[in-house]
mmCIF file of C-alpha atoms in Angstrom:
data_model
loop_
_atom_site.group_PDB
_atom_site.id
_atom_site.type_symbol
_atom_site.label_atom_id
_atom_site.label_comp_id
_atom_site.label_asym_id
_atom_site.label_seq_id
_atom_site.Cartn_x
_atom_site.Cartn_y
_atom_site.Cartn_z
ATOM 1 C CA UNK Y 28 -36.666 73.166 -13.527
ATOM 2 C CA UNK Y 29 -40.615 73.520 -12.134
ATOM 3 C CA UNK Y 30 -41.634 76.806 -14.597
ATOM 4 C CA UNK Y 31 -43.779 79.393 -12.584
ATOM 5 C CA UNK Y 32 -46.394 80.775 -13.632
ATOM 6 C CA UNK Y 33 -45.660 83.758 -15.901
ATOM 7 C CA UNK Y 34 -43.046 82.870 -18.076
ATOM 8 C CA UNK Y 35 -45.319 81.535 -20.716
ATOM 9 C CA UNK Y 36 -48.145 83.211 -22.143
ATOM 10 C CA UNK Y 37 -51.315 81.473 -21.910
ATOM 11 C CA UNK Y 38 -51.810 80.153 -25.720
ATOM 12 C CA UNK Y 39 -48.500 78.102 -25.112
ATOM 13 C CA UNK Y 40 -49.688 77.112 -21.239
ATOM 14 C CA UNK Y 41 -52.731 76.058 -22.855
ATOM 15 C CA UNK Y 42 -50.967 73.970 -25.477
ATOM 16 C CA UNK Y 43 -48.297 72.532 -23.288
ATOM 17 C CA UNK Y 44 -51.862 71.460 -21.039
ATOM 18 C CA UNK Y 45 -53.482 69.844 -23.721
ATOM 19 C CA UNK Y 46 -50.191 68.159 -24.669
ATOM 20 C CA UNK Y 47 -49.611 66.832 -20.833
ATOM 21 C CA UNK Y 48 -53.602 65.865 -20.535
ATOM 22 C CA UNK Y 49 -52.868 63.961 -23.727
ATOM 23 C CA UNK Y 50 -49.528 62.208 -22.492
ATOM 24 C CA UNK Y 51 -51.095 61.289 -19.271
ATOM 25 C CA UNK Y 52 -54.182 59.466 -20.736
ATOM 26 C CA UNK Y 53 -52.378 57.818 -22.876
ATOM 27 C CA UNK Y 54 -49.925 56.626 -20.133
ATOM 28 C CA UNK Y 55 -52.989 55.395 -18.191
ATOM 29 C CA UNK Y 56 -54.079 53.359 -20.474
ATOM 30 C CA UNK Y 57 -50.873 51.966 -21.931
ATOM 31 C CA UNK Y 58 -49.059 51.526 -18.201
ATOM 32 C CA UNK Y 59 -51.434 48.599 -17.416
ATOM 33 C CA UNK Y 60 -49.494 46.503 -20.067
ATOM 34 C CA UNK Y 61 -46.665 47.149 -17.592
ATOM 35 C CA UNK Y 62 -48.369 47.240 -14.093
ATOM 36 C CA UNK Y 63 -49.924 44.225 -12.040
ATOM 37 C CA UNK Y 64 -49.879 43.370 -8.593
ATOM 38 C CA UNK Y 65 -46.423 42.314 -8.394
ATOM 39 C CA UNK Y 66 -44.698 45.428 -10.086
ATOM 40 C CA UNK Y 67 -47.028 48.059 -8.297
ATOM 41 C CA UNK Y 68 -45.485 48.655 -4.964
ATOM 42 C CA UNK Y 69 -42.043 49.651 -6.954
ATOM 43 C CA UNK Y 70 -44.436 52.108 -8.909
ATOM 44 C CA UNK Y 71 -45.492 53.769 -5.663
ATOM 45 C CA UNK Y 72 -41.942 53.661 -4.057
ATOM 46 C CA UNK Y 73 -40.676 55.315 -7.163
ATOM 47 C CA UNK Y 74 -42.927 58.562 -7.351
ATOM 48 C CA UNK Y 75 -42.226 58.753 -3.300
ATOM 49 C CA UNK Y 76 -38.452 58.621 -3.884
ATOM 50 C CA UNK Y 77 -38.802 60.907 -6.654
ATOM 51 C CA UNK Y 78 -40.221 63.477 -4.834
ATOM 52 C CA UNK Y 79 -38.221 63.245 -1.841
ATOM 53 C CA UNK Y 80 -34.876 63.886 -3.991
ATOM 54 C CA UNK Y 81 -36.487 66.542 -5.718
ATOM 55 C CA UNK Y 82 -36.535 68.083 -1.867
ATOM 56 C CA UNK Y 83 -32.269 67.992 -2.292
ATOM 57 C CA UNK Y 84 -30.989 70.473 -4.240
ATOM 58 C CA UNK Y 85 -26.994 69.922 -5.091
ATOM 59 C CA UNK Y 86 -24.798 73.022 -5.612
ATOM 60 C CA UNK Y 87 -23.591 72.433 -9.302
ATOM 61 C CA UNK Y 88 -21.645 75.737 -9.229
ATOM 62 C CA UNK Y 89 -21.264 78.757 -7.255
ATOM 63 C CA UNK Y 90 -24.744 80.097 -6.515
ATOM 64 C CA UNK Y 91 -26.568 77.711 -8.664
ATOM 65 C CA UNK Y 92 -28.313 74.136 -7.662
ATOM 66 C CA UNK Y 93 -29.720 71.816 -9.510
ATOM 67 C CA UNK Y 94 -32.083 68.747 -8.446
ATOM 68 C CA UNK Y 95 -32.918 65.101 -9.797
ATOM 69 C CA UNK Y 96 -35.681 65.458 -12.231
ATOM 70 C CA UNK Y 97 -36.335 61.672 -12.428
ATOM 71 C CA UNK Y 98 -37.412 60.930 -15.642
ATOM 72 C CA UNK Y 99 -34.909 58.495 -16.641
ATOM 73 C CA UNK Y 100 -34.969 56.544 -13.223
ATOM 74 C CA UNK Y 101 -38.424 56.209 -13.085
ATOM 75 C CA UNK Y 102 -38.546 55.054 -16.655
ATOM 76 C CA UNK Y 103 -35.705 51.992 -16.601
ATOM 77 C CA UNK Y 104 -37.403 51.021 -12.840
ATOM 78 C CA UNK Y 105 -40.917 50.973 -13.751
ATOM 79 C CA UNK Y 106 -41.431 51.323 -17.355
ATOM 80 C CA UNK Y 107 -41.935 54.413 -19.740
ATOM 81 C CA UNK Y 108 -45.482 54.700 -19.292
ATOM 82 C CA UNK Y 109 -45.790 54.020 -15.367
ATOM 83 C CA UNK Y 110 -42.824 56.396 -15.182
ATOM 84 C CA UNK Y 111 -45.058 59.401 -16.777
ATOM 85 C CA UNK Y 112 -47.949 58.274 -14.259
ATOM 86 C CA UNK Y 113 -45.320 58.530 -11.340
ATOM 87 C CA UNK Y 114 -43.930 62.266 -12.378
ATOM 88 C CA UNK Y 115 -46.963 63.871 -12.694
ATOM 89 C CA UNK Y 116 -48.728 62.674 -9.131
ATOM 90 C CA UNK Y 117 -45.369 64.423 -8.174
ATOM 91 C CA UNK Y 118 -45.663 67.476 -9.874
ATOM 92 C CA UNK Y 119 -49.473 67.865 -8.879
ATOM 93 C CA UNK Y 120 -48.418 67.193 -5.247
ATOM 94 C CA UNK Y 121 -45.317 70.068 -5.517
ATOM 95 C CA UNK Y 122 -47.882 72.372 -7.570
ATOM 96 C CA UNK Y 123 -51.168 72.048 -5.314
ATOM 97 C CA UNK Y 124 -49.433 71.796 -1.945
ATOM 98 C CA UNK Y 125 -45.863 73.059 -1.708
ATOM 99 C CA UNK Y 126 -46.553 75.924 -4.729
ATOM 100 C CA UNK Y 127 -43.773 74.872 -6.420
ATOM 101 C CA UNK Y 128 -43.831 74.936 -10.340
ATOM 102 C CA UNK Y 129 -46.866 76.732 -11.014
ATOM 103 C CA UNK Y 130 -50.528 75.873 -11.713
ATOM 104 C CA UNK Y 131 -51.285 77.141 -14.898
ATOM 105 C CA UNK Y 132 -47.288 76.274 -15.828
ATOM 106 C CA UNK Y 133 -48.396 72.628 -14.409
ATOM 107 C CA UNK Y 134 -49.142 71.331 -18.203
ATOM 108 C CA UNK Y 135 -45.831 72.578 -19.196
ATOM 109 C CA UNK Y 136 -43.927 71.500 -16.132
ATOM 110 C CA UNK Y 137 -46.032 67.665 -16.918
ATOM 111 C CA UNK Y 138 -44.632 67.942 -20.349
ATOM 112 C CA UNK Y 139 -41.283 68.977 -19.291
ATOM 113 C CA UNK Y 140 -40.261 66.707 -16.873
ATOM 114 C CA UNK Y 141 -43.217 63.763 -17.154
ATOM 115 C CA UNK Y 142 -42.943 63.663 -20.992
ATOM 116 C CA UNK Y 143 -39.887 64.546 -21.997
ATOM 117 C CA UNK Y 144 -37.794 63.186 -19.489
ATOM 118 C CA UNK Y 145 -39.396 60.533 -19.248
ATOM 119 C CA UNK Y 146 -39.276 59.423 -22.775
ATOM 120 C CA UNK Y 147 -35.836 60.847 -23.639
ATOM 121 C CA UNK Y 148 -34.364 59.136 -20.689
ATOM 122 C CA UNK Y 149 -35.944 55.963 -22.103
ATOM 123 C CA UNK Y 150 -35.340 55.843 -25.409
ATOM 124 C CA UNK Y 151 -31.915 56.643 -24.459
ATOM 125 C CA UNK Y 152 -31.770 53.675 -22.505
ATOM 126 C CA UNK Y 153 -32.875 51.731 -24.417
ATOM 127 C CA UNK Y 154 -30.624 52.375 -27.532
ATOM 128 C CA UNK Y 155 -27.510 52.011 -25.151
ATOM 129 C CA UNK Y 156 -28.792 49.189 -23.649
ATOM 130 C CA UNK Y 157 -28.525 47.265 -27.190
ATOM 131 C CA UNK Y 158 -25.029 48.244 -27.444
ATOM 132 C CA UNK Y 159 -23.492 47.277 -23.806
ATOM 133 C CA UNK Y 160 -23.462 43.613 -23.427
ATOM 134 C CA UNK Y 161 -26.500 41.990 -22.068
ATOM 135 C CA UNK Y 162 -25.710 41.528 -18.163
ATOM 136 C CA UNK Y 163 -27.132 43.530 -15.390
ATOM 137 C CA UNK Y 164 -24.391 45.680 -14.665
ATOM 138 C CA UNK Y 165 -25.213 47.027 -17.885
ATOM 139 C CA UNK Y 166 -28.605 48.314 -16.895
ATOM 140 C CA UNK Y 167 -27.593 51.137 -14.346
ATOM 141 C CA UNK Y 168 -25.057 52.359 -17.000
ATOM 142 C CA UNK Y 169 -27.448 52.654 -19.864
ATOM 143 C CA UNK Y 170 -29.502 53.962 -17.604
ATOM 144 C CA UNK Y 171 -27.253 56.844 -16.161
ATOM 145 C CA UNK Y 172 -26.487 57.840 -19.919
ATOM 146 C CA UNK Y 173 -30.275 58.226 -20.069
ATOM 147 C CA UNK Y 174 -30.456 60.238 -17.596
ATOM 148 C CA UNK Y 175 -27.619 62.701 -18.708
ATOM 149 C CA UNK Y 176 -29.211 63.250 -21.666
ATOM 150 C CA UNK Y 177 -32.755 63.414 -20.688
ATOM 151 C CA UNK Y 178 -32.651 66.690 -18.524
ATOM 152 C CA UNK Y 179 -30.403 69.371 -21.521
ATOM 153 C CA UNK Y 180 -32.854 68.261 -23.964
ATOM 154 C CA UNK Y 181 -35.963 69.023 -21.161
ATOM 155 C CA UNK Y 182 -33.977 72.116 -21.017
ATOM 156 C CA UNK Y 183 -33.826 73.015 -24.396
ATOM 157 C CA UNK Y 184 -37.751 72.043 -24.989
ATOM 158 C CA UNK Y 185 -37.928 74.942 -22.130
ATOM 159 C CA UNK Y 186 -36.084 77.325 -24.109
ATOM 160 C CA UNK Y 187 -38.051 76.230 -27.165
ATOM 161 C CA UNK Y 188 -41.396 76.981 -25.561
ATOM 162 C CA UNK Y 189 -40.017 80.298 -23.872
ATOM 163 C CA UNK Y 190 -38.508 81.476 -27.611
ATOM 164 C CA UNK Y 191 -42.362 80.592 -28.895
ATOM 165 C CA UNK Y 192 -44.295 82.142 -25.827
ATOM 166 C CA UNK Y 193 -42.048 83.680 -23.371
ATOM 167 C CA UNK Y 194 -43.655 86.744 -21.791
ATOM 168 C CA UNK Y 195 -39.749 88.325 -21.943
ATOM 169 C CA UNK Y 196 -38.056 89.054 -24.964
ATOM 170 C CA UNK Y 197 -34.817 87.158 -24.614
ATOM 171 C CA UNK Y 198 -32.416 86.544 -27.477
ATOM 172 C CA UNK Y 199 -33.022 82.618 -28.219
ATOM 173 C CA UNK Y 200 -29.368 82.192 -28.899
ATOM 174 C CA UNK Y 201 -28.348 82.858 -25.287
ATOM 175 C CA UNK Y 202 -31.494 81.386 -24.049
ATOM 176 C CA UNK Y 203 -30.625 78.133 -25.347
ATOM 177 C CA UNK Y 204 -26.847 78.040 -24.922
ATOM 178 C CA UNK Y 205 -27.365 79.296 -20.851
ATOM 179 C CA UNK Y 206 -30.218 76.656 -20.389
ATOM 180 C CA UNK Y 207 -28.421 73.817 -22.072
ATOM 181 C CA UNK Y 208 -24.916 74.128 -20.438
ATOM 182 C CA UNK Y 209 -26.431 74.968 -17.236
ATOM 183 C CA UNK Y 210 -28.559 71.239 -17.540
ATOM 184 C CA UNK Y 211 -25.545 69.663 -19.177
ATOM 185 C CA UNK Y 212 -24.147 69.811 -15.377
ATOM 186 C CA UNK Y 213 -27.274 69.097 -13.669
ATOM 187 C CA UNK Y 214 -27.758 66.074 -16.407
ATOM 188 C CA UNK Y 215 -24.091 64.964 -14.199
ATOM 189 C CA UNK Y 216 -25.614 64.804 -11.036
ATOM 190 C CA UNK Y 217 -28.797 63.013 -12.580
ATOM 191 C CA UNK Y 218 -26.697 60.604 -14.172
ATOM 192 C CA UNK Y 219 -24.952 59.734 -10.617
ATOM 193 C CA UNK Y 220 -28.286 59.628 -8.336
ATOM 194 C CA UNK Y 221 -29.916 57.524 -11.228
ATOM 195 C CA UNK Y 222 -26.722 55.119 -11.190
ATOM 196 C CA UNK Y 223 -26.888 54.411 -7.248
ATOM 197 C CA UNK Y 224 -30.523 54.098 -7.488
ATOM 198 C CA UNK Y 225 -30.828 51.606 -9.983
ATOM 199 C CA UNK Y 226 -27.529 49.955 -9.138
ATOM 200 C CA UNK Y 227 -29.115 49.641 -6.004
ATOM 201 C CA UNK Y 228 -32.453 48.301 -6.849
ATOM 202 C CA UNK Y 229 -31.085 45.645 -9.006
ATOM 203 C CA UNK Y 230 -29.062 44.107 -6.199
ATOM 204 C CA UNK Y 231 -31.969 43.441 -4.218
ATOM 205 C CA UNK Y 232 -35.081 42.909 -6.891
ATOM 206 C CA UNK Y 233 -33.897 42.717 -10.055
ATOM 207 C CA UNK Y 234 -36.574 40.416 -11.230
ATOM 208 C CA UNK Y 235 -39.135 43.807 -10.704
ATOM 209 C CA UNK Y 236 -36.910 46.311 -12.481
ATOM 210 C CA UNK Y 237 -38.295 47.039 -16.383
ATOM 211 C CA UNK Y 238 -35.408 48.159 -17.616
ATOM 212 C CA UNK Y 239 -33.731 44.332 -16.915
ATOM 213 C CA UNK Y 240 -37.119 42.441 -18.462
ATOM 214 C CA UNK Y 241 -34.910 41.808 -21.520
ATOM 215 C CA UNK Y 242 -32.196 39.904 -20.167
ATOM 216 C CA UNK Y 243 -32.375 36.022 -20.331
ATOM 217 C CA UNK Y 244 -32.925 35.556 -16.318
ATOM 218 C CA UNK Y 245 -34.694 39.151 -15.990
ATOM 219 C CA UNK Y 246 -38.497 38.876 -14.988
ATOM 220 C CA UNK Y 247 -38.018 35.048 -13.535
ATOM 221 C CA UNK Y 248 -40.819 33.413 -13.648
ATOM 222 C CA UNK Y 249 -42.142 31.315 -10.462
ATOM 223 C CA UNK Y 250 -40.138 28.364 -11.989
ATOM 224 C CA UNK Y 251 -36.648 30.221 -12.760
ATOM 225 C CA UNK Y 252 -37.218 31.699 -9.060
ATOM 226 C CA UNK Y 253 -37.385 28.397 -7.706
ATOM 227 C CA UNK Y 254 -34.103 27.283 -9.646
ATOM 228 C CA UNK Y 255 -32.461 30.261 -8.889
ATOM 229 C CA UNK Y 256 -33.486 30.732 -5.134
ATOM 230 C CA UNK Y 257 -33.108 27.180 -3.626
ATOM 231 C CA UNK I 10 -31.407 36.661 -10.511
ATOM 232 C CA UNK I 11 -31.788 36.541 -7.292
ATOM 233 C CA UNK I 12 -34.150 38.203 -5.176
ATOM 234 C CA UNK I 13 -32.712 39.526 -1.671
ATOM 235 C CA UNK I 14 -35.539 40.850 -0.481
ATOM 236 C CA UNK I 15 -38.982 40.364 -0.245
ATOM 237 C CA UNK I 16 -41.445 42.867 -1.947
ATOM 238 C CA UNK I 17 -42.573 44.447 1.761
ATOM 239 C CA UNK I 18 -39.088 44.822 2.878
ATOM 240 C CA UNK I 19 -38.207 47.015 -0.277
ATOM 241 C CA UNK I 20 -41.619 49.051 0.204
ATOM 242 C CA UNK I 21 -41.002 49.793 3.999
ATOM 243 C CA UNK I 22 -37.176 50.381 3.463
ATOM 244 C CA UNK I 23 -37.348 52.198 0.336
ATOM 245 C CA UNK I 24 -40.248 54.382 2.576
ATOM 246 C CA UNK I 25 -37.730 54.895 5.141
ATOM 247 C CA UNK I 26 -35.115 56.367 3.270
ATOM 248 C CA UNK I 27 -37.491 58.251 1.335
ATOM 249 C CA UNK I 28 -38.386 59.686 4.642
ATOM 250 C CA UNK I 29 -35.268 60.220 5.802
ATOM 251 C CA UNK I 30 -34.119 62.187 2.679
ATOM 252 C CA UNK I 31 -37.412 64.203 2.754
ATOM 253 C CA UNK I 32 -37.291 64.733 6.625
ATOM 254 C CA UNK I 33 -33.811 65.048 7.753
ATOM 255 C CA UNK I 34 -31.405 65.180 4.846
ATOM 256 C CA UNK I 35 -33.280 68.203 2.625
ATOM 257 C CA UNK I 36 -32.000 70.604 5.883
ATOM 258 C CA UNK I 37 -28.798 70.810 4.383
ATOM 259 C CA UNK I 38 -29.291 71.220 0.549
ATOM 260 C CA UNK I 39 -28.196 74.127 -1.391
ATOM 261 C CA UNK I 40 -30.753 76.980 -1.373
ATOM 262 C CA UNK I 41 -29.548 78.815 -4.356
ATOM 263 C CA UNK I 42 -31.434 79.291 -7.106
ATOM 264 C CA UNK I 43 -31.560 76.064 -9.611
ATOM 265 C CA UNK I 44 -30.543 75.949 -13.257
ATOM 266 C CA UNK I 45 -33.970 77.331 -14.567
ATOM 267 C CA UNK I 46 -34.101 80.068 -11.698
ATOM 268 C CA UNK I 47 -30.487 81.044 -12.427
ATOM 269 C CA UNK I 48 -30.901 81.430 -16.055
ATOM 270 C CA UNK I 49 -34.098 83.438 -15.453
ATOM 271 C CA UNK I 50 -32.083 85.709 -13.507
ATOM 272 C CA UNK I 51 -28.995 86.157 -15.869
ATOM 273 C CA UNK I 52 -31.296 86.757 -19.377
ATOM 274 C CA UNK I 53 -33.648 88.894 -16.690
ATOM 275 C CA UNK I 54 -37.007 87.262 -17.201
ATOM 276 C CA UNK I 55 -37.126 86.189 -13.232
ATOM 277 C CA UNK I 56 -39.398 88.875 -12.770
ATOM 278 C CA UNK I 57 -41.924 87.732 -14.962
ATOM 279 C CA UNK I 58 -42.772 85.042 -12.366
ATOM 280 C CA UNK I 59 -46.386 85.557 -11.285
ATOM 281 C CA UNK I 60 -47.358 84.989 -7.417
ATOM 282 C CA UNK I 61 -48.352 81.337 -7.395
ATOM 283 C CA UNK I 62 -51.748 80.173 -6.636
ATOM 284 C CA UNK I 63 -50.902 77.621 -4.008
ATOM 285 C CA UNK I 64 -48.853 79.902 -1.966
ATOM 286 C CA UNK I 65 -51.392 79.976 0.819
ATOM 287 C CA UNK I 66 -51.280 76.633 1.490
ATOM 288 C CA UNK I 67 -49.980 75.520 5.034
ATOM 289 C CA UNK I 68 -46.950 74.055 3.493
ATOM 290 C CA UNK I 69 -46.042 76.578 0.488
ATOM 291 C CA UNK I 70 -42.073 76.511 -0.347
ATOM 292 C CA UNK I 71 -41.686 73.241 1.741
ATOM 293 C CA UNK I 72 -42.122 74.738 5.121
ATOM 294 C CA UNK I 73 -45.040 74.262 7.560
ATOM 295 C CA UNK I 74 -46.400 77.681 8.396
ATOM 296 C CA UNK I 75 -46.645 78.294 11.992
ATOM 297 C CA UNK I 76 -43.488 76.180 12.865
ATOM 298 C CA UNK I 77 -40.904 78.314 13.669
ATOM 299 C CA UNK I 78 -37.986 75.933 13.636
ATOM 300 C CA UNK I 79 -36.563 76.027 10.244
ATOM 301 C CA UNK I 80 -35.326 72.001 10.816
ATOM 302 C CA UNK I 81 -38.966 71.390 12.278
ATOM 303 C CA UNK I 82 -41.055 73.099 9.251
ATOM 304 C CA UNK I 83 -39.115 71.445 6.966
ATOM 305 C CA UNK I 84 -38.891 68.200 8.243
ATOM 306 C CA UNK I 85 -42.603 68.399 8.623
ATOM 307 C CA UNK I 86 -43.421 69.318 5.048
ATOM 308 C CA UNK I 87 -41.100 66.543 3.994
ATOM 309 C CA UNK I 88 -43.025 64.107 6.002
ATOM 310 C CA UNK I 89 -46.406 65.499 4.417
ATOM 311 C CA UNK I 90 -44.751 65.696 0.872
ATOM 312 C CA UNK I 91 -43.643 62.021 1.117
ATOM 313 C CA UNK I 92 -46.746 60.843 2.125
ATOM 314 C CA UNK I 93 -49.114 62.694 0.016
ATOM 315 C CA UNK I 94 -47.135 61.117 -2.857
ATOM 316 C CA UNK I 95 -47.313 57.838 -1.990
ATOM 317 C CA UNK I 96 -50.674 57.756 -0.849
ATOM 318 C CA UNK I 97 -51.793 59.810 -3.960
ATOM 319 C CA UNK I 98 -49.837 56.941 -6.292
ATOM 320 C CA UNK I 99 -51.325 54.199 -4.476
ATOM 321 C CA UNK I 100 -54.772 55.403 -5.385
ATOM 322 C CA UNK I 101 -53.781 56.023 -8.673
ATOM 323 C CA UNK I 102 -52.276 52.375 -8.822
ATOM 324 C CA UNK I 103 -55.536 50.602 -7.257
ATOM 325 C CA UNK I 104 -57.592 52.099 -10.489
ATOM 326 C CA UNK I 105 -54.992 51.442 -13.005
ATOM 327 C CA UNK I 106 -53.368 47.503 -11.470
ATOM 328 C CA UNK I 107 -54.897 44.762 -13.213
ATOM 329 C CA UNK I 108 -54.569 41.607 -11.183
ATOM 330 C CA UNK I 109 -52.401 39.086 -11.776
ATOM 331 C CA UNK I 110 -54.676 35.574 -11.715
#
């Protein structure tokens, strides 16, 4: 869903900016609460995976694709704020290099996909994560609802913006009900790629996966590991 | 829980596939339009798309220009892609880490 340039008119590019330039400070100085040494490689592996499956676009119906925005997987890996960090290096890369998404939409494509699907996918998670019972095979579920839901309501922010500054008059009944049920099917293949991913990363490293930190043996300390790990 | 692999093996696997995706795999993804470029199309606002800024760079719309092999160009840009990112959220990591002591 990377938004060219000219589909929003430049008071709402300029907002969505300040909005992302906001976001991102903020998630630079809150993500070192969640980064240190030992958690930082995942960080890096995480905006490198993101962008490669970004690269795969999966036929959702005929003549339409749809890719994994990564919001929610980057968010229940490496935490909320790291997550943001790791989606925008991503979308500057795409922007600057590969001119995809453009570069005055880049605020709004931040906000999109760095913001919002970051933090929808999160919160998300974490409200389903208090209902399933607390065991690990519980993460990648909460987390795959998280990710269903996190890329309609990107969507629909879209739609919102493009109802408020749109540079084409477009009825904001359709706009909303094409944008949403097209994302409702994307959201599908999200959910799946974000259920293998973090299915996978919690059978091999479970201790370095946020979105686990809560369960009784989560982030083992060097004494669990040693009790644990004979 | 256990861990069943050490911290280097995940980073240089994880790499690895991450290459493999970007490299090899992304020949053989759907080119249609995706659910934003499809919708643009339908309510007729795909023309409002401006020429992008960036699309002289040497790898614009994931190809490599001057690589006439469509598997090559690709491939190559994936390769580039992958490793701008990573390299780009390392640096980004080294000012933001604190150290664990």
């Amino acid at each position: 869903m990377h938004v060219p340039d000219g589909f929003l008119d430049a008071p709402t590019s300029v907002t969505t900016g300040i909005v992302a330039v906001a976001g991102v400070a903020l998630a630079l100085r809150r993500s070192r609460g969640d980064l240190d040494d030992r958690v930082a490689p995942l960080a890096g592996l995480v905006a490198t995976f993101v962008f490669a499956a970004q690269m795969l676009n999966f036929p959702v119906a005929t003549g339409t694709s749809g890719h994994l925005l990564g919001g929610a997987l980057a968010a229940v890996l490496v935490g909320p704020w790291t997550a943001t960090l790791c989606i925008t290096v991503v979308l500057l890369v795409q922007a600057l290099v590969f001119a995809d998404g453009g570069l005055t939409a880049l605020g709004t494509n931040v906000t999109l996909m760095a913001l919002v699907g970051v933090w929808v996918g999160w919160l998300v998670f974490a409200l389903v994560r208090r209902v399933l019972p607390s065991r690990a095979r519980s993460v990648p579920v909460a987390a795959a609802i998280g990710a269903l839901l996190s890329v309609p309501v990107a969507a629909a922010v879209f739609a919102a913006l493009f109802v408020l500054g749109g540079t084409a008059p477009v009825p904001a009944g359709t706009l909303f009900g094409a944008m949403i049920t097209w994302h409702v099917v994307i959201g599908i293949g999200e959910a799946v790629i974000t259920y293998l991913v973090v299915s996978a990363v919690m059978s091999v490293r479970p201790d370095l996966v946020h979105g686990a930190q809560h369960l009784p043996t989560g982030r083992s300390t060097s004494a669990d590991r040693e009790s644990v790990t004979p | 829980m256990k861990q069943r692999i050490s911290t280097r093996t995940l980073v240089l696997g994880g790499l690895a596939v991450c290459l493999l995706l970007a490299a090899i795999v992304s020949f053989w993804v759907s080119g249609h339009p995706d659910g934003l470029e499809h919708v643009a199309e339908t309510l007729g606002f795909a023309d409002s798309a401006g020429d992008h800024g960036s699309a002289g760079s040497p790898f614009a719309d994931y190809g490599t220009k001057g690589v006439d092999s469509g598997f090559l160009s690709g491939g190559l840009a994936g390769v580039v892609g992958v490793l701008l990112t990573g390299a780009l959220m390392w640096l980004l990591l080294r000012l933001v880490v604190r150290r664990r002591d």
